[in-house]
Amino acid sequence: MSDLELIEKIKKLKKEKNAIILAHNYQIDEIQDIADYTGDSLELAKKANNIKEDLIVFCGVYFMAETAKILNPKKTVLIPDDEAGCPMADMIDSNKLISLKDKYPGYKVVCYVNSTAEVKAYSDITCTSANAIDIVNNLESNNIIFIPDKHLGSYVKEHSNKNIILYNGFCPTHVRIKIEHLEELREKYPDAILITHPECPKEIRDFSDKVLSTGQMVKFVKESNKKDFIIGTEIGMVYRLQTDNPNKNILKINDVAT
Ligand code: CIZ
């Protein structure tokens, strides 16, 4: 079947089943093109709350589809590839979290959305990369365990006076971005704004002009009067930003962030 035939088939099926396709900002080009909406995990989960369709096809990794289901329990949420996992989410399970809670009694657990529903259930509150700093700073408790991402956790720590215990999880994609890649691009495009994600290690964040979640990148690039942007996060984001901003140059760091 050709790509065009496949696209027609998906559209027909979508109508027949009264379905809507939601795709995460990190999805590859073709998936973003066929989706009804693209966004970050929270935007999409909230979007799913306000739709008339009964069936949600969630193109993202498992935890994102789970989050959409948790926020929309009456809807059927389908994930096209049930092996679409998130290595960071798999770095912690409920037993590891229970041991950590035993080690630090009384601490509140702030859990990044990149985690399984089971781990979220043992946590006090879930955050995204867009709201992690606000969530931590607005919690009543001064003592916090932040799971699972040590890099996002350290970024939050830099913007908080609270006592934050970090877990040793990380995103294998974001840690592949190295300073050499950034230096090379900075030299080649001296006027470009370098934007990286808070899941990147500290030295990468410190080298950047802006550290933003994917939703914040969408807003920032749209509102900026600059022309060139280097994007340090999963490669799908480059397509999303270029599609939204056809008159701007959206540059990828390299092909490692896939
Ligand atoms: O919340 C999301 O969708 C994730 C995982 C990252 C981001 O920055 O949007």
Tab-separated table of C-alpha atoms and ligand atoms in Angstrom:
chain	number	residue	atom	x	y	z
A	1	MET	CA	0.000	0.000	0.000
A	2	SER	CA	1.361	3.441	-0.904
A	3	ASP	CA	1.661	6.199	1.722
A	4	LEU	CA	-1.239	8.075	0.097
A	5	GLU	CA	-3.485	4.998	0.210
A	6	LEU	CA	-2.508	4.435	3.817
A	7	ILE	CA	-3.356	8.035	4.733
A	8	GLU	CA	-6.763	7.716	3.008
A	9	LYS	CA	-7.401	4.465	4.858
A	10	ILE	CA	-6.586	6.070	8.216
A	11	LYS	CA	-8.879	9.032	7.463
A	12	LYS	CA	-11.747	6.721	6.487
A	13	LEU	CA	-11.298	4.582	9.573
A	14	LYS	CA	-11.169	7.664	11.763
A	15	LYS	CA	-14.563	8.789	10.458
A	16	GLU	CA	-16.135	5.331	10.751
A	17	LYS	CA	-14.959	4.861	14.335
A	18	ASN	CA	-15.592	8.457	15.429
A	19	ALA	CA	-11.956	8.784	16.456
A	20	ILE	CA	-9.542	11.638	16.979
A	21	ILE	CA	-5.775	11.414	16.549
A	22	LEU	CA	-3.578	13.182	19.085
A	23	ALA	CA	0.180	13.233	18.500
A	24	HIS	CA	2.954	14.286	20.816
A	25	ASN	CA	5.358	17.037	19.686
A	26	TYR	CA	8.080	14.385	19.504
A	27	GLN	CA	6.343	12.256	16.856
A	28	ILE	CA	7.856	11.896	13.380
A	29	ASP	CA	6.690	14.187	10.546
A	30	GLU	CA	4.091	11.879	8.931
A	31	ILE	CA	2.359	11.222	12.231
A	32	GLN	CA	2.205	14.931	13.088
A	33	ASP	CA	0.734	15.577	9.610
A	34	ILE	CA	-2.128	13.130	10.048
A	35	ALA	CA	-2.911	14.118	13.636
A	36	ASP	CA	-5.846	16.353	14.557
A	37	TYR	CA	-3.794	17.941	17.329
A	38	THR	CA	-0.158	17.983	18.366
A	39	GLY	CA	1.099	19.117	21.739
A	40	ASP	CA	2.859	18.137	24.943
A	41	SER	CA	1.461	15.347	27.094
A	42	LEU	CA	-0.587	17.611	29.376
A	43	GLU	CA	-1.967	19.729	26.514
A	44	LEU	CA	-3.076	16.569	24.726
A	45	ALA	CA	-4.585	14.997	27.843
A	46	LYS	CA	-6.528	18.234	28.444
A	47	LYS	CA	-7.533	18.389	24.782
A	48	ALA	CA	-8.906	14.866	25.096
A	49	ASN	CA	-11.224	16.187	27.813
A	50	ASN	CA	-12.990	18.588	25.458
A	51	ILE	CA	-13.658	16.492	22.403
A	52	LYS	CA	-16.870	14.931	21.168
A	53	GLU	CA	-15.268	11.786	19.685
A	54	ASP	CA	-15.452	8.593	21.783
A	55	LEU	CA	-12.196	7.121	20.616
A	56	ILE	CA	-8.791	8.709	21.190
A	57	VAL	CA	-5.828	7.428	19.209
A	58	PHE	CA	-2.834	8.672	21.164
A	59	CYS	CA	0.411	8.714	19.175
A	60	GLY	CA	3.040	8.940	21.858
A	61	VAL	CA	4.753	6.719	24.374
A	62	TYR	CA	2.872	4.531	26.815
A	63	PHE	CA	2.875	6.864	29.817
A	64	MET	CA	1.317	9.646	27.728
A	65	ALA	CA	-1.595	7.456	26.625
A	66	GLU	CA	-1.992	6.315	30.234
A	67	THR	CA	-2.085	9.947	31.417
A	68	ALA	CA	-4.729	10.778	28.808
A	69	LYS	CA	-6.802	7.812	30.045
A	70	ILE	CA	-6.409	8.832	33.711
A	71	LEU	CA	-7.698	12.319	32.881
A	72	ASN	CA	-10.464	10.974	30.598
A	73	PRO	CA	-11.650	7.758	32.252
A	74	LYS	CA	-14.887	7.546	30.219
A	75	LYS	CA	-13.110	7.589	26.838
A	76	THR	CA	-11.392	4.754	25.057
A	77	VAL	CA	-7.728	5.597	24.554
A	78	LEU	CA	-5.796	3.521	22.029
A	79	ILE	CA	-2.037	3.529	21.570
A	80	PRO	CA	-0.972	2.439	18.060
A	81	ASP	CA	2.206	0.766	19.309
A	82	ASP	CA	1.886	-0.699	22.783
A	83	GLU	CA	5.632	-1.236	22.909
A	84	ALA	CA	6.264	2.504	22.567
A	85	GLY	CA	8.007	2.855	25.897
A	86	CYS	CA	9.983	5.534	27.663
A	87	PRO	CA	13.336	4.277	29.028
A	88	MET	CA	13.287	6.956	31.734
A	89	ALA	CA	9.860	5.864	32.945
A	90	ASP	CA	11.179	2.299	33.185
A	91	MET	CA	14.059	3.374	35.460
A	92	ILE	CA	11.785	3.490	38.503
A	93	ASP	CA	9.022	1.173	39.685
A	94	SER	CA	6.739	1.217	42.709
A	95	ASN	CA	9.101	-0.949	44.812
A	96	LYS	CA	12.020	1.413	44.250
A	97	LEU	CA	9.792	4.367	45.104
A	98	ILE	CA	8.483	2.680	48.261
A	99	SER	CA	12.101	2.088	49.423
A	100	LEU	CA	12.907	5.740	48.780
A	101	LYS	CA	9.841	6.868	50.731
A	102	ASP	CA	10.891	4.591	53.621
A	103	LYS	CA	14.361	6.181	53.551
A	104	TYR	CA	12.908	9.709	53.642
A	105	PRO	CA	9.735	9.541	55.753
A	106	GLY	CA	7.515	12.611	55.562
A	107	TYR	CA	8.968	13.809	52.245
A	108	LYS	CA	6.474	14.657	49.466
A	109	VAL	CA	7.005	12.872	46.165
A	110	VAL	CA	6.880	14.993	42.999
A	111	CYS	CA	6.723	12.728	39.994
A	112	TYR	CA	7.550	13.846	36.448
A	113	VAL	CA	4.866	12.860	33.957
A	114	ASN	CA	7.406	10.517	32.292
A	115	SER	CA	6.557	7.668	34.659
A	116	THR	CA	4.098	4.793	34.786
A	117	ALA	CA	0.580	5.148	36.219
A	118	GLU	CA	1.640	2.798	39.035
A	119	VAL	CA	4.515	5.082	40.071
A	120	LYS	CA	2.241	8.123	39.818
A	121	ALA	CA	-0.191	6.381	42.165
A	122	TYR	CA	2.508	6.176	44.855
A	123	SER	CA	3.441	9.849	44.393
A	124	ASP	CA	1.894	12.973	45.924
A	125	ILE	CA	1.727	15.027	42.755
A	126	THR	CA	2.631	14.776	39.058
A	127	CYS	CA	4.334	17.563	37.106
A	128	THR	CA	5.393	18.218	33.533
A	129	SER	CA	8.621	19.891	32.509
A	130	ALA	CA	6.603	23.072	31.927
A	131	ASN	CA	5.248	23.316	35.470
A	132	ALA	CA	7.814	21.363	37.572
A	133	ILE	CA	9.366	24.489	39.151
A	134	ASP	CA	5.961	25.967	40.100
A	135	ILE	CA	4.673	22.660	41.429
A	136	VAL	CA	7.709	22.162	43.688
A	137	ASN	CA	7.770	25.768	44.912
A	138	ASN	CA	4.048	25.783	45.675
A	139	LEU	CA	4.016	22.527	47.647
A	140	GLU	CA	3.572	23.058	51.360
A	141	SER	CA	6.374	20.671	52.211
A	142	ASN	CA	9.994	21.831	52.240
A	143	ASN	CA	11.284	18.275	51.829
A	144	ILE	CA	10.769	16.726	48.428
A	145	ILE	CA	11.731	13.577	46.560
A	146	PHE	CA	11.810	14.328	42.816
A	147	ILE	CA	11.476	11.318	40.477
A	148	PRO	CA	12.568	9.962	38.044
A	149	ASP	CA	14.627	12.522	36.053
A	150	LYS	CA	17.780	13.726	37.813
A	151	HIS	CA	18.378	16.399	35.159
A	152	LEU	CA	14.926	17.976	35.297
A	153	GLY	CA	15.185	17.572	39.083
A	154	SER	CA	18.508	19.441	39.188
A	155	TYR	CA	17.013	22.178	36.986
A	156	VAL	CA	14.144	22.523	39.476
A	157	LYS	CA	16.650	22.578	42.353
A	158	GLU	CA	18.415	25.549	40.719
A	159	HIS	CA	15.104	27.439	40.895
A	160	SER	CA	14.042	26.456	44.391
A	161	ASN	CA	15.201	26.821	47.988
A	162	LYS	CA	13.666	23.497	48.973
A	163	ASN	CA	15.462	20.388	50.111
A	164	ILE	CA	15.121	18.125	47.059
A	165	ILE	CA	16.295	14.512	46.874
A	166	LEU	CA	16.949	13.422	43.287
A	167	TYR	CA	16.465	9.956	41.824
A	168	ASN	CA	19.013	8.613	39.343
A	169	GLY	CA	16.775	8.465	36.233
A	170	PHE	CA	17.517	10.258	32.960
A	171	CYS	CA	16.437	10.469	29.346
A	172	PRO	CA	18.887	8.544	27.120
A	173	THR	CA	17.999	10.772	24.159
A	174	HIS	CA	18.716	14.121	25.819
A	175	VAL	CA	22.033	12.948	27.293
A	176	ARG	CA	23.289	12.235	23.767
A	177	ILE	CA	23.441	15.977	23.100
A	178	LYS	CA	27.036	17.051	23.768
A	179	ILE	CA	28.783	20.415	24.179
A	180	GLU	CA	30.837	19.779	20.977
A	181	HIS	CA	27.580	19.662	18.976
A	182	LEU	CA	26.499	22.973	20.443
A	183	GLU	CA	29.869	24.674	19.949
A	184	GLU	CA	29.916	23.655	16.292
A	185	LEU	CA	26.438	25.070	15.668
A	186	ARG	CA	27.125	28.252	17.655
A	187	GLU	CA	30.102	28.911	15.401
A	188	LYS	CA	28.119	28.204	12.245
A	189	TYR	CA	25.014	30.190	13.269
A	190	PRO	CA	26.231	32.905	15.676
A	191	ASP	CA	22.876	34.733	15.667
A	192	ALA	CA	20.722	31.688	16.336
A	193	ILE	CA	18.957	31.259	19.672
A	194	LEU	CA	19.981	27.974	21.242
A	195	ILE	CA	17.076	26.313	23.044
A	196	THR	CA	17.428	23.093	25.001
A	197	HIS	CA	15.080	20.979	27.107
A	198	PRO	CA	15.312	20.717	30.929
A	199	GLU	CA	15.870	16.951	30.544
A	200	CYS	CA	19.364	17.841	29.209
A	201	PRO	CA	22.327	17.674	31.621
A	202	LYS	CA	23.374	20.855	33.446
A	203	GLU	CA	26.380	21.681	31.223
A	204	ILE	CA	24.092	21.635	28.171
A	205	ARG	CA	21.443	23.767	29.880
A	206	ASP	CA	24.079	26.250	31.043
A	207	PHE	CA	25.432	26.576	27.501
A	208	SER	CA	21.951	27.402	26.122
A	209	ASP	CA	20.161	30.724	25.658
A	210	LYS	CA	16.860	29.241	26.809
A	211	VAL	CA	15.771	26.085	28.635
A	212	LEU	CA	12.169	25.287	27.713
A	213	SER	CA	9.618	22.474	27.679
A	214	THR	CA	8.201	21.567	24.261
A	215	GLY	CA	5.036	23.627	24.847
A	216	GLN	CA	7.145	26.600	25.938
A	217	MET	CA	9.310	26.195	22.800
A	218	VAL	CA	6.190	26.412	20.618
A	219	LYS	CA	5.176	29.692	22.279
A	220	PHE	CA	8.670	31.181	22.449
A	221	VAL	CA	9.621	30.569	18.800
A	222	LYS	CA	6.235	31.853	17.593
A	223	GLU	CA	6.495	35.074	19.598
A	224	SER	CA	10.199	35.754	19.001
A	225	ASN	CA	11.296	38.269	16.376
A	226	LYS	CA	14.514	36.297	15.780
A	227	LYS	CA	14.910	34.164	12.680
A	228	ASP	CA	17.203	31.244	13.563
A	229	PHE	CA	16.696	28.733	16.362
A	230	ILE	CA	18.772	25.683	17.297
A	231	ILE	CA	16.568	23.104	18.998
A	232	GLY	CA	18.046	20.709	21.545
A	233	THR	CA	15.419	18.097	22.173
A	234	GLU	CA	13.945	15.084	20.369
A	235	ILE	CA	14.055	15.568	16.628
A	236	GLY	CA	10.246	15.564	16.086
A	237	MET	CA	10.134	18.973	17.747
A	238	VAL	CA	12.143	20.475	14.894
A	239	TYR	CA	9.407	19.478	12.444
A	240	ARG	CA	6.674	20.822	14.727
A	241	LEU	CA	8.407	24.216	15.055
A	242	GLN	CA	9.261	24.451	11.351
A	243	THR	CA	5.648	23.679	10.382
A	244	ASP	CA	4.355	26.330	12.785
A	245	ASN	CA	6.947	28.898	11.659
A	246	PRO	CA	7.594	28.532	7.917
A	247	ASN	CA	9.465	31.846	7.744
A	248	LYS	CA	11.970	30.953	10.454
A	249	ASN	CA	14.947	28.579	10.365
A	250	ILE	CA	14.587	25.756	12.838
A	251	LEU	CA	17.884	23.925	13.118
A	252	LYS	CA	18.404	20.512	14.635
A	253	ILE	CA	21.434	19.813	16.806
A	254	ASN	CA	22.316	16.638	14.976
A	255	ASP	CA	20.737	13.283	14.313
A	256	VAL	CA	21.520	11.809	17.723
A	257	ALA	CA	18.399	13.107	19.491
A	258	THR	CA	15.985	10.578	17.986
B	1	CIZ	O1	5.179	16.733	29.000
B	1	CIZ	C1	5.631	16.368	27.928
B	1	CIZ	O2	4.949	16.201	26.939
B	1	CIZ	C2	7.065	16.036	27.847
B	1	CIZ	C3	7.398	14.658	28.155
B	1	CIZ	C4	7.995	16.933	27.569
B	1	CIZ	C5	7.739	18.330	27.192
B	1	CIZ	O3	8.616	19.174	27.390
B	1	CIZ	O4	6.680	18.654	26.656
